[in-house]
mmCIF file of C-alpha atoms in Angstrom:
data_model
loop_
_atom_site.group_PDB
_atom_site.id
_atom_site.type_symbol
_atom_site.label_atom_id
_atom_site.label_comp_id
_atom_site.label_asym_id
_atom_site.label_seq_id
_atom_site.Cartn_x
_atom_site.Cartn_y
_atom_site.Cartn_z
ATOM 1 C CA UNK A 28 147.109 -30.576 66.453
ATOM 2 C CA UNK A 29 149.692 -28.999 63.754
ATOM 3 C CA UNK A 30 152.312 -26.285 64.708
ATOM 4 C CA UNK A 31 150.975 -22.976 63.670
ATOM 5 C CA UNK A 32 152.983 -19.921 62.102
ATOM 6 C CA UNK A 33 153.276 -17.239 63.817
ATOM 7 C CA UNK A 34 152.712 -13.534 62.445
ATOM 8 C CA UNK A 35 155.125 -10.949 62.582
ATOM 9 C CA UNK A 36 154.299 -8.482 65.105
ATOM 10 C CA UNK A 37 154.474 -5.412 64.626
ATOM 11 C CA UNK A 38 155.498 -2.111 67.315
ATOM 12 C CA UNK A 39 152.985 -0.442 69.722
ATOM 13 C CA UNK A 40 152.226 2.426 67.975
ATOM 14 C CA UNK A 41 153.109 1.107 64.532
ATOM 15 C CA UNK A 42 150.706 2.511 61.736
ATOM 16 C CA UNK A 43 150.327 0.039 58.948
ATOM 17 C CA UNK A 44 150.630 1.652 55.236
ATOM 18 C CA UNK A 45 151.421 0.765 51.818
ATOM 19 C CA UNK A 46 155.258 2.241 52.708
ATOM 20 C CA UNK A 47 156.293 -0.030 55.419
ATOM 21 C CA UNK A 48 153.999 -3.161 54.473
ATOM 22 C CA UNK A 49 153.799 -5.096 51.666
ATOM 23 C CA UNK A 50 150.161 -4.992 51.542
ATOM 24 C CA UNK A 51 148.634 -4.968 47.659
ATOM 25 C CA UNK A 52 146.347 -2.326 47.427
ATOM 26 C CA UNK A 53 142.649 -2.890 45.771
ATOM 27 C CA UNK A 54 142.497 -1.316 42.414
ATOM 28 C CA UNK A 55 139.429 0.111 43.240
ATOM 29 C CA UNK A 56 139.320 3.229 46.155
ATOM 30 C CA UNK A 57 136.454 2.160 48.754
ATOM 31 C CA UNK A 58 136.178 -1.446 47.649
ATOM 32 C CA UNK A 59 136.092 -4.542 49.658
ATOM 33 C CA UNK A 60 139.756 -5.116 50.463
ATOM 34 C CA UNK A 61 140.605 -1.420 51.358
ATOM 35 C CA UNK A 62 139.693 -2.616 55.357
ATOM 36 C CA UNK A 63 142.362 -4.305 57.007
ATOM 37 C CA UNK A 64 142.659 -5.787 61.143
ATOM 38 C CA UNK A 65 146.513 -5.588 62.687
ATOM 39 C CA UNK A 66 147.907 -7.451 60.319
ATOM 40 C CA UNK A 67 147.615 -6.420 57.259
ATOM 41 C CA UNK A 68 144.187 -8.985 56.229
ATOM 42 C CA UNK A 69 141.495 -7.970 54.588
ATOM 43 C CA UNK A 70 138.175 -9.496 55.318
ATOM 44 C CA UNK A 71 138.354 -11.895 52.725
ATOM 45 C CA UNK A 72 141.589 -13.318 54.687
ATOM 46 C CA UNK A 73 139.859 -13.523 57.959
ATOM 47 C CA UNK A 74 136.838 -15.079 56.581
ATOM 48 C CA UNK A 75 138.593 -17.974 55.023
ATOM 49 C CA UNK A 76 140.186 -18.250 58.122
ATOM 50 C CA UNK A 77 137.240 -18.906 60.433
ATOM 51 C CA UNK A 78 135.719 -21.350 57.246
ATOM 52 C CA UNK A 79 132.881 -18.825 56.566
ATOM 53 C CA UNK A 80 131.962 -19.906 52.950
ATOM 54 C CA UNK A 81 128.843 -17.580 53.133
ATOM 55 C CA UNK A 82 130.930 -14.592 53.806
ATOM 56 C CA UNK A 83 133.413 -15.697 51.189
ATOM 57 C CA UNK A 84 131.485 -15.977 48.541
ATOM 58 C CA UNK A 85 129.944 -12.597 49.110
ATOM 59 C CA UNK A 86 132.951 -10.761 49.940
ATOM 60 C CA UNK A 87 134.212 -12.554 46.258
ATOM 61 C CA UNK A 88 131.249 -11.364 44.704
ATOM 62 C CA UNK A 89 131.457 -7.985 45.995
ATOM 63 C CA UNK A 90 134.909 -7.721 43.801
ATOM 64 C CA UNK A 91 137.302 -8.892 46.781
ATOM 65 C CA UNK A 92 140.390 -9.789 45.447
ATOM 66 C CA UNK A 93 141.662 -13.635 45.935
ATOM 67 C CA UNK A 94 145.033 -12.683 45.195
ATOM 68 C CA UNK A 95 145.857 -9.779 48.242
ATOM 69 C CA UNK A 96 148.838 -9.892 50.672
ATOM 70 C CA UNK A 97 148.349 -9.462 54.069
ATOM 71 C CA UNK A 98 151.546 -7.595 55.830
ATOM 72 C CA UNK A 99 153.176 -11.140 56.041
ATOM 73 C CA UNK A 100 152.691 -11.602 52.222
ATOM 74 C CA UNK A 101 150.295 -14.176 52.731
ATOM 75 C CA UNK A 102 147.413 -14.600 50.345
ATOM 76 C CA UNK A 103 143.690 -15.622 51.420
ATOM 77 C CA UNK A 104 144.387 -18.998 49.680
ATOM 78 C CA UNK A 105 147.717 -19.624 52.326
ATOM 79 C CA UNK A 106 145.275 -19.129 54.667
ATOM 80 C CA UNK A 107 142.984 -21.595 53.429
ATOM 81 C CA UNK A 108 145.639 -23.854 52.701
ATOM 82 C CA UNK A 109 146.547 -24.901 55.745
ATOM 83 C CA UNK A 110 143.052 -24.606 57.599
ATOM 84 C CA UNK A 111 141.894 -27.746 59.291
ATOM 85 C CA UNK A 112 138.370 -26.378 58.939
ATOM 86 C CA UNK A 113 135.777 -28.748 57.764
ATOM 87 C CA UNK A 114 134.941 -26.139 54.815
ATOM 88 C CA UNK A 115 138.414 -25.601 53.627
ATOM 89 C CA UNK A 116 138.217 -27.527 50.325
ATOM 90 C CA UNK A 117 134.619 -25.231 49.739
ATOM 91 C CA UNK A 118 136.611 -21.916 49.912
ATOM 92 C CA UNK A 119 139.058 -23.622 48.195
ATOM 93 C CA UNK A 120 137.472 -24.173 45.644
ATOM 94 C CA UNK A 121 135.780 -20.655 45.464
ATOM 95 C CA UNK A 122 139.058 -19.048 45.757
ATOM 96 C CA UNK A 123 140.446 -20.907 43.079
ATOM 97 C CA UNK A 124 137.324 -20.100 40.687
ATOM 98 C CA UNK A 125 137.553 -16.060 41.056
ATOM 99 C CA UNK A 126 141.109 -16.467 40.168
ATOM 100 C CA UNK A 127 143.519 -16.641 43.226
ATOM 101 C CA UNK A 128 147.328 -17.721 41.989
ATOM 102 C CA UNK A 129 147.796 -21.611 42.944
ATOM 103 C CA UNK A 130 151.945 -20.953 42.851
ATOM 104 C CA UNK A 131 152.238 -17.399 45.091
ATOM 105 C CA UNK A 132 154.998 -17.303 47.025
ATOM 106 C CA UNK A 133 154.168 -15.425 50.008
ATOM 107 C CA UNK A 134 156.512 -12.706 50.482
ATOM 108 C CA UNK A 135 156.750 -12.979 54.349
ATOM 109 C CA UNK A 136 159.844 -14.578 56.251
ATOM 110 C CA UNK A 137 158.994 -18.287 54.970
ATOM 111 C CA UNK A 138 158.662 -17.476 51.526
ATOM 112 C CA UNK A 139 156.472 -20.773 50.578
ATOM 113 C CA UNK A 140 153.139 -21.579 48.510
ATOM 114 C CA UNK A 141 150.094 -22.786 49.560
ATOM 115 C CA UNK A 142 150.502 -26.087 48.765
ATOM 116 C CA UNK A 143 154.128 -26.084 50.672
ATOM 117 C CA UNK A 144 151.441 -24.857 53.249
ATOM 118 C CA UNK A 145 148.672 -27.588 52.394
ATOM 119 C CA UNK A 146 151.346 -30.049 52.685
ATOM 120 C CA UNK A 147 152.960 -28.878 55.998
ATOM 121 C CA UNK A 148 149.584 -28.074 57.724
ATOM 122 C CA UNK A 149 146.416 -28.677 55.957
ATOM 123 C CA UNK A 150 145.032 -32.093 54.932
ATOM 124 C CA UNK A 151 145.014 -34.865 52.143
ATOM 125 C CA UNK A 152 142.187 -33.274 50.237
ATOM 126 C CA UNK A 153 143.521 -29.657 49.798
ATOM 127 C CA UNK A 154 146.819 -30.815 48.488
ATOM 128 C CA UNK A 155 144.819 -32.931 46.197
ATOM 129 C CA UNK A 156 143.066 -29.963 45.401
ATOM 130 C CA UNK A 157 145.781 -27.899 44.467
ATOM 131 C CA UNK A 158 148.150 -30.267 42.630
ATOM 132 C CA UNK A 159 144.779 -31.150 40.922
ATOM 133 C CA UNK A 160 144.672 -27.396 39.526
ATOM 134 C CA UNK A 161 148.116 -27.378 38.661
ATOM 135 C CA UNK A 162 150.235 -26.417 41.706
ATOM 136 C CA UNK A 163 153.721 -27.163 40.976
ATOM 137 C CA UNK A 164 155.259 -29.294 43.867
ATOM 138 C CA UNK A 165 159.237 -28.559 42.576
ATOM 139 C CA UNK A 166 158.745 -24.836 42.869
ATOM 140 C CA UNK A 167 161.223 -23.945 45.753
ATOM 141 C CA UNK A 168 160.537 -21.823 49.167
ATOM 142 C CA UNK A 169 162.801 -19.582 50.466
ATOM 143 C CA UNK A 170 164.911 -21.833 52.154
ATOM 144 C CA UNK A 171 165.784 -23.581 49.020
ATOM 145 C CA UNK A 172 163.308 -27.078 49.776
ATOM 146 C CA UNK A 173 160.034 -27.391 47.556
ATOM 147 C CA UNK A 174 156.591 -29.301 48.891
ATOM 148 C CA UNK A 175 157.783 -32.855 47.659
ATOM 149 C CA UNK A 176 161.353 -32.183 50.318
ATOM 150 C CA UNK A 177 159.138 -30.701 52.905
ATOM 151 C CA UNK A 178 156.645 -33.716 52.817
ATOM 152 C CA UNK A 179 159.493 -36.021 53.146
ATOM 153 C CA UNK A 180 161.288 -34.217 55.995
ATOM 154 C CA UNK A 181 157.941 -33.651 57.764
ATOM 155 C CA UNK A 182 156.346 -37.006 56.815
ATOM 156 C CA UNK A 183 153.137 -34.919 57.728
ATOM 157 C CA UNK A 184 150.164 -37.478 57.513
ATOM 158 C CA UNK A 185 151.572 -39.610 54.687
ATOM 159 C CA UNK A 186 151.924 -36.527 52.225
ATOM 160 C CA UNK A 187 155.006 -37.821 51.092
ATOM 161 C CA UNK A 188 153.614 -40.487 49.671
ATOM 162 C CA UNK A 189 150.219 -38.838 48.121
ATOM 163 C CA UNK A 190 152.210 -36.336 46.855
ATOM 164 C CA UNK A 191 154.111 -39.024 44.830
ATOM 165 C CA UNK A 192 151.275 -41.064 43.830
ATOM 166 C CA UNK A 193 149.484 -37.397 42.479
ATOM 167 C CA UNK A 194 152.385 -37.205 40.586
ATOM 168 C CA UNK A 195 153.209 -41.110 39.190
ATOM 169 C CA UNK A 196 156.560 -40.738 41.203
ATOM 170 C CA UNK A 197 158.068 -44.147 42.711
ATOM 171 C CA UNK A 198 158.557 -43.502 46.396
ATOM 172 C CA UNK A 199 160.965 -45.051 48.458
#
């Protein structure tokens, strides 16, 4: 099983607003992402979490936007990203189609994209996936490294080395 991130926690008593988080609010008053759990998701994160492609695509459809922060600056594609879920390349996929940003850096402690994410995390097929729709595997975290370094450091099921072949780079 991979290592998992943990979330920033926040105080007992801590209220969560647009002044101390760096939640994205939804244009629209009422709509679909104004709910958010603890930490800042909206639905449309926790449902790509769990691998509910149903709920996805009607939470999409009902205007959710694939590009919101939770309060660790993590978009619903991050989330996605790194899922082991058997329907992770669907929501993918449907993520990707309503317009959520392949290169986002989330804003949280790690700084990093979802396909430093994919790469770290998730599987073969989701970092073929993104690099497929044009994620950019030089573009650096916040520690400096970008997804080709962390693959190599990690050596995380051979994405080193699909990471090069996506790319026609000679490894080794």
């Amino acid at each position: 099983s991979s290592p998992r991130r943990k979330r920033p926690r926040r105080k007992v008593g801590e209220k969560l607003n647009s002044e101390s988080s760096p939640c994205k609010k939804s244009p629209r008053k009422g709509g679909v992402d104004d709910k958010r759990n603890q930490y800042g998701e909206t639905p449309l994160h926790a449902a790509a979490k769990k691998g509910d492609v149903n709920k996805v695509k009607e939470l999409l459809s009902a205007g959710a936007n694939p590009n919101v922060s939770c309060a660790a600056g993590w978009s619903p594609l991050h989330e996605v990203a790194m899922s082991a879920k058997s329907e992770a390349l669907e929501i993918l996929s449907l993520l990707l189609d309503h317009g959520a940003s392949v290169d986002v850096l989330a804003s949280g402690e790690k700084a990093v994209t979802p396909l430093q994410d994919a790469v770290l995390y998730g599987s073969k097929d989701v970092v073929r996936k993104l690099v497929g729709t044009g994620a950019d595997i030089y573009l650096k975290n916040k520690e400096g490294k970008n997804a080709l370094e962390l693959a190599q450091e990690s050596d995380t099921q051979g994405m080193f080395d699909l990471l090069c072949e996506l790319k026609g780079i000679k490894s080794k």
